Amino acid sequence: MISRVGSALGRLKRPHKALTTTTFTSFRIRLLSSLAVLEQRDGKLNQNALRAITAAQQLGGPVTGIVAGGNIQGLVKEVSVIQGIQKILVVDNPAYEKGLPETFAPLLVENIKKGGYSHVFAGQTAFGKSLMPRVAALLDVSQISDITAIVNENTFVRPIYAGNVISTVESLDNIKIITVRGTAFTPAETQGGSASIESGVDPKAEFPIKWLSENLSKNDRPNLTSAERVVAGGRGLKSKLDFDRVILPLADALGAAIGASRAAVDSGYADNSLQVGQTGKVVAPQLYLCTGISGAIQHLAGMKDSKVIAAINKDADAPIFQVADVGLVGDLFEKVPELTKKLKEQEV
Amino acid sequence: MSKLRILVPVKRVIDYAVKPRVNSTKTAVVTAGVKHSLNPFDEISLEEAVKMRERHVKQPSKSNPKVEEIIAFSVGPTKSIETLRTAMAMGADRSIFVEVKEGEEPESLGVAKLLANIVKREKINLVLAGKQSIDSDAGSVGGMLGGLLGWGFAGQACKITFRNPNVCIIEKEVDGGTETVEGHLPMVITADLRLNEPRYASLSNIMKAKKKKVDKITAQELGVDAGRRLLTREVTEPIPRQGGGKVNDVDGMIKRLKELHAI
C-alpha cells in the first residue's frame, strides 16, 4: 500500500519539472483520480452515491469508492459490482454509521491524503452538505457545491440564485471537493463491475458529539428525489385534511411520490421532508404534477428540470403556467378528484 | 463556560423576491439598482440568538443560559453596513465589518477563515449562521468554520435547546425527516427555515441600532488570506422552459400527458 502511494506521489511530482504546457495538461488528465463517498445507512446505499460515481466517471480517471459504518460487509459486496469503480475502501467501524461530520471528515481527509486523489465526490444530501465543507476546510481548499455538469477537470457548472443563474466556475485548488446534484447525473449501473476491496485508513477520531435519535417519515411511496412521478400540493389545498384527501389518491393513481411547496409545509399540510424548492428537495421526475402551487421562484428552483410539468390552478395568471407543459385552469377540489378517477379507470 | 458569546454572520444579498439578471458580458449578475436585503437564513439565526437572550431574561435556568453578547459580522461592499444595522435593530449588540470591493467578496473558505479569526478575538463560544446564502447557494461556510476551529457542527437546525449551559441539543433537518444530536459548546450551528420566525425590527429599535458600534477591520489586519480559489468563468441564464399552453378540461390533460409520454 505504502509503495503504491509513494509511486502516486512520484507521479504527481514528475510533470512539474520540464514539460511544455500541452504535455503538462495531457499528463495531468491521466493523473486524475477520484474518490466517491458512498453514503450508506443501515447497510443500504443512498441512491445519490450512484450519481456521485457517475460524476466521478465522467472525469475519466480511476474511481475509488469509500464506504464506512457498522455492519457493512453485505453492502461492500453489493458496491463492489457497481460499474465504474476500480477499488472500494472499506472502514468497518460503527462509529461512522451516523455520518457525523466531526468524525467522518477526519476519516475522509486521512484517506484522501493517503490515496492522493485529485477529486472527491459526494451527493448533495444532508450528509454531503454537512460533511464536505468540513473536509474542504481541513484540506484548506474550496468546495464546489451542488454541481450539475463537469466541463473539465478544473471547471464545473452549478446553479446559483435558486437556479435562476447558471455559473461556470474554475477551481484553482489541487484537490477538488465536490458535491453533486443528484438529478443532474444518472445513477451508475449496479451490476457488471468488479472492484477490488481494501481496508481504508481509520483515524478513529474521537469527538464529544452524540447522535441521539432520528424521526424519519416512513411510507412505502417512492423516494421523492428519485421518483419517476411526483404529485405536489401547495397553499391552495387549504388544510392538512384536504391535502391528504386530494393529493394522496392522485399520487396512488400515478404511483407517484408526494411533494409540497413551502407554503404547504409551513401551514402544516405536509411534512418538512416533502418540501420541493431551493431550501428543500430538488427533483427532476418524468412527470411533476402540481396543484394549488403558484410557482414562486424558490419553488421552481426545485422542480423546473422535470421532463413534463403539469399544473392545475384556479388562477390563470399563476407563474406556474409559464413553465407548465400542460396547464389546466380550474378549482383543484373539483379537477383533481376527477383526474384521479379517470386515471384509475384507465389504469395508467 | 456558563455564558454564551454568540457570533452571527450575516450577508447582504439580492432580495429573495427579485429575479436576478445576468449582465450583457455574462460575467456576473446585475446588482446595481437591485433591491438587496439581509439573507433570509441569517435573519433566522439572528432571531435565534435574540430568543436565547430573551429566554434567559424571562426564566434564567441551566437550560436558558445567559447571553453575554451577540455580535453580528459581515464581509462585503460598503452597503453591507445597512445589513449590519438591520441585524443590530433585531437585537445584535454590535457589529464587526470587513469591507471589500464590490465583486471581490470572498467565497465560503475566505469567509470561514475571517470568522475563525473573529471567533478567537472575541472569545465566541457559539456561532449561529444561516444554512446557506440565497445568492451563491453554496451552503458551506458553517461546515468549514466548524472544521477550521475543530468545533462541533450541526447543520440545518430546526430546534436548539440546552441541556446545560455547555451542552446543546440540536434537531436537524435531514433527508426524510429530522435527526437529533447532542454537542458540547463551543459549536457552530446553522439555521434552517423552520427554526423560528424572525421578528420585524421596530422603529425605536432601528433608531437605537444607529448608535450601536460597527468595528471596521480588514482581512489583512486579521492576517487572513481571503483570496478566491474559485473563479467564475461565465454566468448565464438557464434555458427558459416553454409553457406548453393550457388545456380545457381533465380529459384534455390526460390526453396531452399521454402524448408527452408522461403517463
Coordinates of C-alpha atoms in Angstrom, one line a residue:
Chain A
M1 CA 0.0 0.0 0.0
I2 CA 2.7 2.5 1.0
S3 CA 4.8 1.9 -2.0
R4 CA 1.7 2.4 -4.2
V5 CA 1.2 5.8 -2.5
G6 CA 4.8 6.6 -2.9
S7 CA 4.6 6.0 -6.6
A8 CA 1.5 8.0 -6.9
L9 CA 3.2 11.0 -5.2
G10 CA 6.1 10.5 -7.5
R11 CA 3.9 10.6 -10.5
L12 CA 2.3 13.7 -9.2
K13 CA 5.6 15.5 -8.9
R14 CA 7.2 14.5 -12.1
P15 CA 5.3 16.7 -14.6
H16 CA 6.3 19.8 -12.8
K17 CA 9.9 19.5 -14.0
A18 CA 10.3 20.3 -17.6
L19 CA 7.3 19.7 -19.8
T20 CA 5.6 22.0 -22.2
T21 CA 2.2 23.2 -21.2
T22 CA 0.3 21.0 -23.6
T23 CA 2.1 17.8 -22.5
F24 CA 1.6 19.0 -19.0
T25 CA -2.1 19.2 -19.4
S26 CA -2.5 15.8 -21.1
F27 CA -0.2 14.3 -18.4
R28 CA -2.4 15.7 -15.7
I29 CA -5.5 14.3 -17.2
R30 CA -4.0 10.9 -16.9
L31 CA -3.3 11.6 -13.2
L32 CA -6.9 12.3 -12.3
S33 CA -8.0 10.0 -9.7
S34 CA -11.3 10.3 -7.9
L35 CA -12.8 9.2 -4.6
A36 CA -16.5 8.8 -4.4
V37 CA -18.0 8.9 -0.9
L38 CA -20.6 6.1 -0.8
E39 CA -23.2 7.3 1.6
Q40 CA -25.0 4.5 3.4
R41 CA -27.3 4.0 6.3
D42 CA -28.2 0.6 7.9
G43 CA -26.3 -1.2 5.2
K44 CA -28.3 0.4 2.4
L45 CA -26.6 2.6 -0.2
N46 CA -28.0 6.0 -0.8
Q47 CA -29.1 6.5 -4.4
N48 CA -27.1 9.7 -4.7
A49 CA -23.9 7.7 -4.2
L50 CA -24.6 6.1 -7.5
R51 CA -24.9 9.5 -9.1
A52 CA -21.7 10.7 -7.4
I53 CA -20.0 7.7 -9.0
T54 CA -21.3 8.7 -12.5
A55 CA -19.9 12.2 -12.0
A56 CA -16.5 10.8 -10.9
Q57 CA -16.5 8.5 -14.0
Q58 CA -17.2 11.5 -16.3
L59 CA -13.8 12.9 -15.3
G60 CA -12.1 9.9 -16.9
G61 CA -9.6 8.9 -14.2
P62 CA -9.8 5.8 -12.0
V63 CA -12.6 5.9 -9.4
T64 CA -12.3 4.6 -5.8
G65 CA -15.3 4.3 -3.6
I66 CA -15.2 4.7 0.2
V67 CA -17.8 3.2 2.5
A68 CA -17.8 3.4 6.3
G69 CA -20.1 2.3 9.0
G70 CA -21.1 -0.7 11.1
N71 CA -22.3 -3.9 9.7
I72 CA -21.4 -3.0 6.1
Q73 CA -20.0 -6.3 4.9
G74 CA -23.1 -7.2 2.8
L75 CA -23.1 -3.7 1.4
V76 CA -19.4 -4.0 0.4
K77 CA -20.2 -7.0 -1.9
E78 CA -23.0 -5.0 -3.4
V79 CA -21.0 -1.9 -4.1
S80 CA -18.0 -3.9 -5.5
V81 CA -20.1 -4.8 -8.6
I82 CA -21.2 -1.3 -9.3
Q83 CA -19.9 -0.3 -12.7
G84 CA -17.2 2.3 -12.9
I85 CA -15.4 1.7 -9.6
Q86 CA -12.0 0.1 -9.6
K87 CA -11.5 -0.1 -5.9
I88 CA -13.5 0.1 -2.7
L89 CA -12.0 1.4 0.6
V90 CA -13.9 -0.2 3.5
V91 CA -13.8 1.2 7.0
D92 CA -15.9 -1.2 9.1
N93 CA -16.5 0.8 12.3
P94 CA -19.9 1.6 13.8
A95 CA -18.5 5.0 14.9
Y96 CA -19.1 6.2 11.3
E97 CA -22.6 4.8 11.0
K98 CA -24.4 8.0 11.5
G99 CA -22.1 10.0 9.3
L100 CA -21.4 12.8 11.8
P101 CA -19.1 15.3 10.2
E102 CA -16.8 15.6 13.2
T103 CA -15.6 12.0 12.9
F104 CA -16.3 11.3 9.2
A105 CA -14.4 14.4 8.0
P106 CA -11.0 13.3 9.5
L107 CA -11.7 9.8 8.1
L108 CA -12.1 11.2 4.6
V109 CA -9.2 13.5 5.0
E110 CA -6.8 10.7 6.0
N111 CA -7.9 8.5 3.1
I112 CA -7.7 11.4 0.6
K113 CA -4.2 12.2 1.7
K114 CA -3.1 8.6 1.6
G115 CA -4.7 7.9 -1.8
G116 CA -3.6 11.2 -3.4
Y117 CA -7.0 11.8 -5.0
S118 CA -7.4 14.8 -7.2
H119 CA -11.2 14.9 -6.9
V120 CA -13.6 13.8 -4.2
F121 CA -17.3 13.5 -4.9
A122 CA -20.3 13.1 -2.7
G123 CA -24.0 13.6 -3.2
Q124 CA -25.6 16.9 -2.2
T125 CA -27.6 15.3 0.5
A126 CA -28.0 16.3 4.2
F127 CA -24.9 14.1 4.8
G128 CA -22.9 15.6 2.0
K129 CA -23.8 19.1 2.9
S130 CA -22.7 18.6 6.5
L131 CA -19.6 16.7 5.7
M132 CA -17.9 18.1 2.6
P133 CA -17.4 21.7 3.7
R134 CA -15.6 20.4 6.8
V135 CA -13.4 18.1 4.6
A136 CA -12.6 21.1 2.4
A137 CA -11.6 23.3 5.3
L138 CA -9.4 20.6 6.8
L139 CA -7.6 20.3 3.4
D140 CA -7.6 24.2 3.0
V141 CA -9.4 24.0 -0.3
S142 CA -12.7 25.5 -1.5
Q143 CA -15.7 23.4 -2.0
I144 CA -17.7 23.2 -5.2
S145 CA -21.3 22.6 -4.1
D146 CA -24.2 21.1 -6.0
I147 CA -22.6 20.7 -9.4
T148 CA -24.8 19.9 -12.4
A149 CA -22.1 19.3 -15.0
I150 CA -18.4 18.8 -15.4
V151 CA -16.7 20.9 -18.1
N152 CA -13.2 19.6 -17.5
E153 CA -11.0 18.6 -14.5
N154 CA -11.0 22.1 -13.1
T155 CA -14.2 23.6 -14.3
F156 CA -17.7 22.8 -13.2
V157 CA -21.2 24.1 -13.7
R158 CA -23.5 24.9 -10.8
P159 CA -26.8 26.7 -10.4
I160 CA -26.8 29.9 -8.2
Y161 CA -29.6 32.2 -7.1
A162 CA -32.1 29.4 -6.7
G163 CA -31.4 28.0 -10.2
N164 CA -32.1 31.4 -11.9
V165 CA -28.5 31.7 -12.9
I166 CA -26.1 29.1 -14.1
S167 CA -22.5 29.6 -13.1
T168 CA -19.4 28.1 -14.6
V169 CA -16.5 28.0 -12.1
E170 CA -12.9 27.1 -12.3
S171 CA -11.2 25.8 -9.2
L172 CA -7.6 26.7 -8.6
D173 CA -7.2 24.1 -5.8
N174 CA -5.2 21.0 -6.2
I175 CA -7.9 18.9 -4.6
K176 CA -11.5 19.4 -5.7
I177 CA -14.1 18.7 -3.0
I178 CA -17.4 18.4 -4.9
T179 CA -21.0 17.7 -4.1
V180 CA -23.2 16.5 -6.9
R181 CA -26.8 17.4 -7.6
G182 CA -28.4 14.0 -7.9
T183 CA -30.9 14.9 -10.5
A184 CA -28.2 16.0 -12.9
F185 CA -26.4 12.7 -13.2
T186 CA -27.8 9.3 -14.0
P187 CA -27.1 6.6 -11.4
A188 CA -24.2 4.2 -12.1
E189 CA -25.2 0.6 -13.1
T190 CA -25.3 -1.5 -10.0
Q191 CA -24.1 -4.7 -11.8
G192 CA -21.3 -5.7 -14.1
G193 CA -18.3 -4.1 -12.2
S194 CA -15.6 -5.8 -10.3
A195 CA -13.8 -3.5 -7.8
S196 CA -11.0 -4.7 -5.6
I197 CA -11.7 -4.3 -1.9
E198 CA -9.2 -2.8 0.5
S199 CA -9.3 -1.6 4.1
G200 CA -9.4 2.2 4.3
V201 CA -7.4 4.2 6.9
D202 CA -9.4 4.6 10.2
P203 CA -8.1 7.5 12.2
K204 CA -10.6 6.7 15.0
A205 CA -11.1 10.4 15.7
E206 CA -12.9 11.0 19.0
F207 CA -15.3 13.9 19.3
P208 CA -17.7 15.0 22.0
I209 CA -20.8 14.9 19.8
K210 CA -23.5 12.3 20.2
W211 CA -26.2 11.1 17.9
L212 CA -29.4 10.9 19.9
S213 CA -32.3 10.0 17.7
E214 CA -34.0 10.4 14.4
N215 CA -37.5 10.9 13.3
L216 CA -37.9 9.8 9.7
S217 CA -41.2 9.7 7.9
K218 CA -41.9 6.2 6.9
N219 CA -44.1 5.3 4.0
D220 CA -44.0 2.9 1.1
R221 CA -44.1 5.6 -1.6
P222 CA -41.3 6.1 -4.0
N223 CA -38.5 8.3 -2.7
L224 CA -39.2 12.0 -3.6
T225 CA -35.8 12.7 -5.1
S226 CA -35.6 9.6 -7.3
A227 CA -39.3 9.1 -8.2
E228 CA -40.4 8.9 -11.8
R229 CA -43.5 10.8 -11.0
V230 CA -44.2 13.5 -8.3
V231 CA -47.5 14.9 -7.3
A232 CA -47.2 18.1 -5.3
G233 CA -49.6 20.3 -3.5
G234 CA -49.4 23.9 -2.2
R235 CA -51.3 26.5 -0.2
G236 CA -54.4 26.0 -2.4
L237 CA -55.1 22.8 -0.6
K238 CA -56.3 24.8 2.4
S239 CA -55.7 22.2 5.2
K240 CA -53.8 19.0 6.0
L241 CA -57.1 17.1 5.8
D242 CA -57.7 18.4 2.3
F243 CA -54.1 17.8 1.3
D244 CA -54.4 14.2 2.3
R245 CA -57.8 13.8 0.8
V246 CA -56.9 15.3 -2.6
I247 CA -53.2 14.6 -3.1
L248 CA -52.8 11.1 -1.7
P249 CA -55.3 9.3 -4.0
L250 CA -53.8 11.1 -7.1
A251 CA -50.3 10.0 -6.0
D252 CA -51.7 6.5 -5.6
A253 CA -53.3 6.5 -9.0
L254 CA -49.9 7.5 -10.6
G255 CA -47.6 5.6 -8.3
A256 CA -46.1 8.9 -7.5
A257 CA -44.1 10.4 -4.7
I258 CA -45.6 13.4 -2.8
G259 CA -44.1 16.8 -2.8
A260 CA -45.2 20.1 -1.3
S261 CA -44.5 23.8 -1.6
R262 CA -43.0 25.7 1.3
A263 CA -46.4 27.4 1.9
A264 CA -48.0 23.9 2.4
V265 CA -45.2 22.8 4.7
D266 CA -45.2 26.0 6.8
S267 CA -49.0 25.7 7.1
G268 CA -48.6 22.2 8.4
Y269 CA -50.4 20.5 5.5
A270 CA -47.4 18.3 4.7
D271 CA -44.2 17.1 6.3
N272 CA -41.0 19.2 6.1
S273 CA -39.2 16.5 4.3
L274 CA -41.6 16.8 1.3
Q275 CA -40.7 20.3 0.5
V276 CA -39.6 20.9 -3.0
G277 CA -37.6 24.0 -3.8
Q278 CA -34.4 26.0 -3.2
T279 CA -34.4 25.2 0.5
G280 CA -36.0 21.7 0.2
K281 CA -35.5 18.9 -2.3
V282 CA -34.5 19.3 -5.9
V283 CA -36.4 16.9 -8.1
A284 CA -36.4 16.1 -11.8
P285 CA -39.0 13.4 -12.5
Q286 CA -40.6 12.4 -15.8
L287 CA -43.8 14.0 -14.6
Y288 CA -44.3 16.7 -12.0
L289 CA -48.0 17.3 -11.5
C290 CA -48.7 20.1 -9.1
T291 CA -51.8 21.8 -7.8
G292 CA -52.5 24.8 -5.7
I293 CA -49.0 25.9 -6.3
S294 CA -48.5 29.4 -7.8
G295 CA -44.9 28.8 -8.9
A296 CA -42.7 31.2 -6.8
I297 CA -39.0 31.2 -8.0
Q298 CA -37.9 29.3 -4.9
H299 CA -40.3 26.5 -5.7
L300 CA -39.4 26.5 -9.4
A301 CA -35.7 26.1 -8.4
G302 CA -36.6 22.7 -7.1
M303 CA -38.6 21.3 -10.0
K304 CA -38.1 23.1 -13.2
D305 CA -35.8 20.4 -14.6
S306 CA -38.7 17.9 -14.6
K307 CA -39.3 16.4 -18.0
V308 CA -43.0 17.2 -18.1
I309 CA -44.7 19.7 -15.8
A310 CA -48.4 19.7 -15.4
A311 CA -50.3 22.2 -13.3
I312 CA -53.9 22.6 -12.0
N313 CA -54.6 26.1 -10.6
K314 CA -57.6 28.3 -10.4
D315 CA -55.5 31.5 -11.1
A316 CA -55.0 31.6 -14.9
D317 CA -52.1 34.1 -14.4
A318 CA -50.2 32.0 -11.9
P319 CA -46.5 31.9 -12.8
I320 CA -46.6 28.1 -12.8
F321 CA -48.4 28.2 -16.1
Q322 CA -45.3 29.8 -17.7
V323 CA -43.3 26.7 -17.1
A324 CA -46.1 24.0 -17.3
D325 CA -46.2 21.8 -20.4
V326 CA -49.8 21.1 -19.6
G327 CA -51.9 23.6 -17.6
L328 CA -55.5 23.4 -16.5
V329 CA -57.3 26.4 -15.1
G330 CA -59.9 25.3 -12.6
D331 CA -60.8 24.5 -9.0
L332 CA -58.5 21.8 -7.7
F333 CA -61.1 20.4 -5.4
E334 CA -63.1 19.6 -8.4
K335 CA -60.5 18.8 -11.1
V336 CA -58.1 16.7 -9.1
P337 CA -60.7 14.1 -7.9
E338 CA -62.0 13.9 -11.5
L339 CA -58.4 13.4 -12.8
T340 CA -57.8 10.8 -10.1
K341 CA -61.0 8.9 -11.0
K342 CA -60.3 9.0 -14.7
L343 CA -56.6 7.9 -14.3
K344 CA -57.8 5.0 -12.1
E345 CA -60.3 3.9 -14.7
Q346 CA -57.6 3.9 -17.4
E347 CA -55.0 2.4 -15.0
V348 CA -52.0 4.4 -16.2
Chain B
M1 CA -18.1 28.4 30.5
S2 CA -21.5 29.4 31.5
K3 CA -22.3 32.5 29.4
L4 CA -23.0 32.5 25.7
R5 CA -21.0 34.7 23.5
I6 CA -22.7 34.4 20.1
L7 CA -21.4 35.4 16.7
V8 CA -23.9 35.7 13.9
P9 CA -22.5 36.1 10.4
V10 CA -24.9 38.0 8.1
K11 CA -24.8 38.7 4.4
R12 CA -26.3 41.3 2.1
V13 CA -27.9 39.6 -0.8
I14 CA -30.3 40.4 -3.7
D15 CA -33.7 40.3 -2.1
Y16 CA -35.2 36.8 -2.3
A17 CA -38.3 38.0 -4.3
V18 CA -36.2 39.6 -7.1
K19 CA -35.4 37.6 -10.2
P20 CA -31.7 38.1 -10.8
R21 CA -30.5 39.1 -14.3
V22 CA -27.1 38.3 -15.9
N23 CA -25.1 41.2 -17.3
S24 CA -24.5 41.6 -21.0
T25 CA -21.0 40.3 -20.9
K26 CA -22.1 37.2 -19.0
T27 CA -19.6 37.8 -16.2
A28 CA -21.8 38.5 -13.3
V29 CA -25.3 39.1 -12.0
V30 CA -26.6 42.7 -12.2
T31 CA -26.6 44.1 -8.7
A32 CA -26.7 47.9 -9.3
G33 CA -30.1 49.3 -8.7
V34 CA -31.5 46.0 -7.5
K35 CA -33.2 45.6 -4.1
H36 CA -30.9 44.0 -1.5
S37 CA -31.8 42.6 1.9
L38 CA -30.4 40.5 4.7
N39 CA -30.1 36.9 3.7
P40 CA -33.2 35.2 5.0
F41 CA -31.4 32.4 6.7
D42 CA -29.2 34.9 8.6
E43 CA -32.4 36.6 9.9
I44 CA -33.4 33.3 11.3
S45 CA -30.0 32.7 13.0
L46 CA -30.1 36.2 14.4
E47 CA -33.6 35.7 15.7
E48 CA -32.5 32.5 17.5
A49 CA -29.6 34.3 19.2
V50 CA -32.0 37.1 20.4
K51 CA -34.6 34.4 21.6
M52 CA -31.8 32.7 23.6
R53 CA -31.2 36.0 25.4
E54 CA -34.9 36.6 25.9
R55 CA -35.4 33.1 27.3
H56 CA -32.7 33.7 29.9
V57 CA -34.1 37.1 30.9
K58 CA -37.6 35.7 31.3
Q59 CA -36.6 32.5 33.1
P60 CA -32.9 32.0 33.9
S61 CA -32.0 28.4 34.3
K62 CA -29.4 25.9 33.1
S63 CA -31.4 25.3 30.0
N64 CA -31.7 29.0 29.4
P65 CA -28.1 30.2 29.8
K66 CA -27.2 33.8 29.9
V67 CA -26.3 35.5 26.6
E68 CA -23.5 37.8 27.3
E69 CA -23.1 39.3 23.9
I70 CA -24.4 38.9 20.3
I71 CA -22.0 40.1 17.7
A72 CA -23.1 40.4 14.0
F73 CA -20.4 40.0 11.4
S74 CA -20.4 40.8 7.7
V75 CA -17.9 40.9 4.8
G76 CA -18.9 42.8 1.7
P77 CA -19.0 46.1 0.0
T78 CA -19.8 49.4 1.9
K79 CA -23.5 48.9 1.7
S80 CA -23.3 45.8 3.8
I81 CA -23.3 48.2 6.8
E82 CA -27.1 48.5 6.2
T83 CA -27.4 44.8 6.7
L84 CA -25.5 45.1 10.0
R85 CA -27.8 47.9 11.1
T86 CA -30.7 45.6 10.4
A87 CA -29.1 42.9 12.4
M88 CA -28.5 45.3 15.3
A89 CA -32.1 46.6 15.1
M90 CA -33.2 43.0 15.5
G91 CA -31.1 42.6 18.6
A92 CA -27.3 42.2 17.9
D93 CA -25.3 44.3 20.4
R94 CA -22.6 45.4 18.0
S95 CA -21.0 44.5 14.7
I96 CA -17.8 43.7 13.0
F97 CA -17.4 44.6 9.4
V98 CA -14.8 43.6 6.8
E99 CA -15.1 45.8 3.8
V100 CA -14.2 44.5 0.4
K101 CA -14.8 46.0 -3.1
E102 CA -18.0 45.1 -4.9
G103 CA -17.4 41.9 -6.8
E104 CA -14.4 40.9 -4.7
E105 CA -16.4 39.2 -1.9
P106 CA -14.5 36.2 -0.7
E107 CA -16.0 32.8 -1.2
S108 CA -17.0 30.4 1.6
L109 CA -13.5 29.4 2.6
G110 CA -12.3 33.0 2.9
V111 CA -15.4 34.0 4.9
A112 CA -14.9 31.0 7.2
K113 CA -11.3 32.0 7.8
L114 CA -12.3 35.5 8.7
L115 CA -14.9 34.2 11.0
A116 CA -12.5 31.8 12.7
N117 CA -10.3 34.7 13.4
I118 CA -13.1 36.8 14.9
V119 CA -14.2 33.9 17.0
K120 CA -10.8 33.8 18.7
R121 CA -10.5 37.5 19.1
E122 CA -14.0 37.8 20.6
K123 CA -13.9 34.6 22.6
I124 CA -17.1 33.4 21.0
N125 CA -18.4 30.0 22.1
L126 CA -21.5 29.7 19.8
V127 CA -21.7 30.7 16.1
L128 CA -25.2 30.8 14.7
A129 CA -25.1 31.1 10.9
G130 CA -27.6 30.7 8.2
K131 CA -27.5 27.3 6.4
Q132 CA -26.9 29.0 3.0
S133 CA -26.9 32.4 1.4
I134 CA -29.5 32.6 -1.3
D135 CA -27.2 34.1 -3.9
S136 CA -24.3 31.6 -4.1
D137 CA -26.3 28.7 -2.7
A138 CA -23.0 27.0 -1.6
G139 CA -24.1 26.2 2.0
S140 CA -20.6 25.7 3.1
V141 CA -19.5 28.5 5.5
G142 CA -20.8 26.9 8.7
G143 CA -19.3 23.5 8.0
M144 CA -16.0 25.0 7.0
L145 CA -15.9 27.1 10.1
G146 CA -16.5 24.0 12.3
G147 CA -13.6 22.4 10.6
L148 CA -11.2 25.3 10.9
L149 CA -11.9 25.7 14.6
G150 CA -12.2 22.0 15.3
W151 CA -15.6 22.6 16.8
G152 CA -18.7 20.5 16.6
F153 CA -21.1 21.4 13.8
A154 CA -24.8 20.9 13.4
G155 CA -26.3 22.0 10.1
Q156 CA -29.8 22.8 9.2
A157 CA -31.1 23.1 12.7
C158 CA -34.8 23.4 13.3
K159 CA -34.7 23.3 17.1
I160 CA -32.0 24.2 19.5
T161 CA -32.2 23.6 23.3
F162 CA -29.7 23.4 26.1
R163 CA -29.2 20.5 28.5
N164 CA -27.0 22.8 30.5
P165 CA -25.0 25.9 29.5
N166 CA -22.3 23.8 27.9
V167 CA -24.4 21.1 26.2
C168 CA -26.6 21.8 23.3
I169 CA -29.3 19.5 21.8
I170 CA -29.9 20.2 18.1
E171 CA -32.7 18.8 16.0
K172 CA -31.6 19.0 12.3
E173 CA -33.4 18.7 9.1
V174 CA -32.2 15.7 7.1
D175 CA -33.4 13.9 4.1
G176 CA -36.6 12.1 5.0
G177 CA -37.2 13.8 8.4
T178 CA -35.1 15.1 11.3
E179 CA -32.2 13.9 13.4
T180 CA -31.2 15.0 16.9
V181 CA -27.6 15.3 18.1
E182 CA -26.0 16.5 21.3
G183 CA -22.9 18.6 21.2
H184 CA -20.7 20.4 23.6
L185 CA -20.0 24.1 23.3
P186 CA -18.2 25.7 21.6
M187 CA -20.2 24.9 18.5
V188 CA -21.2 26.1 15.1
I189 CA -24.9 25.7 14.3
T190 CA -26.6 26.7 11.0
A191 CA -30.2 27.6 10.9
D192 CA -32.9 26.1 8.7
L193 CA -36.0 27.9 7.7
R194 CA -38.2 26.3 10.3
L195 CA -36.0 27.2 13.3
N196 CA -38.1 30.3 14.1
E197 CA -40.0 33.2 12.6
P198 CA -37.8 36.3 12.6
R199 CA -39.2 39.5 14.1
Y200 CA -39.6 42.8 12.3
A201 CA -37.4 45.5 13.8
S202 CA -39.4 48.2 15.4
L203 CA -38.8 51.8 14.6
S204 CA -37.4 52.5 18.0
N205 CA -35.0 49.6 17.7
I206 CA -34.0 50.8 14.3
M207 CA -33.2 54.2 15.8
K208 CA -31.3 52.6 18.7
A209 CA -29.3 50.5 16.2
K210 CA -27.9 53.6 14.7
K211 CA -26.0 54.2 17.9
K212 CA -24.6 50.7 18.2
K213 CA -21.0 50.2 17.2
V214 CA -19.7 48.8 13.9
D215 CA -16.0 48.0 14.1
K216 CA -14.3 48.0 10.7
I217 CA -11.4 45.8 10.2
T218 CA -9.6 44.5 7.1
A219 CA -8.7 40.9 6.1
Q220 CA -5.0 42.0 6.2
E221 CA -5.3 43.2 9.8
L222 CA -6.8 39.9 10.7
G223 CA -4.0 38.2 8.9
V224 CA -6.4 36.3 6.7
D225 CA -5.8 35.5 3.0
A226 CA -9.4 35.6 1.8
G227 CA -8.4 35.3 -1.9
R228 CA -10.6 33.4 -4.2
R229 CA -9.9 29.8 -5.2
L230 CA -12.9 29.5 -7.4
L231 CA -13.1 31.8 -10.4
T232 CA -16.3 32.4 -12.1
R233 CA -15.7 31.9 -15.8
E234 CA -19.2 32.6 -17.0
V235 CA -22.7 33.1 -15.8
T236 CA -25.8 32.5 -18.0
E237 CA -29.5 32.4 -17.6
P238 CA -30.9 28.9 -17.8
I239 CA -32.7 28.0 -21.0
P240 CA -36.2 29.1 -20.4
R241 CA -38.9 26.5 -20.4
Q242 CA -41.7 26.9 -22.9
G243 CA -45.0 26.8 -21.2
G244 CA -46.9 24.3 -23.3
G245 CA -50.2 26.1 -23.1
K246 CA -53.4 25.2 -21.4
V247 CA -56.0 22.5 -21.9
N248 CA -59.7 23.0 -21.3
D249 CA -60.6 20.0 -19.1
V250 CA -59.4 16.9 -17.3
D251 CA -59.7 14.7 -20.4
G252 CA -57.6 17.2 -22.3
M253 CA -55.0 17.0 -19.6
I254 CA -54.9 13.2 -19.7
K255 CA -54.7 13.2 -23.5
R256 CA -51.8 15.7 -23.5
L257 CA -49.9 13.8 -20.8
K258 CA -50.2 10.6 -22.8
E259 CA -48.9 12.4 -25.9
L260 CA -45.9 13.6 -23.9
H261 CA -45.4 10.0 -22.6
A262 CA -45.6 11.3 -19.0
I263 CA -48.3 8.7 -18.1

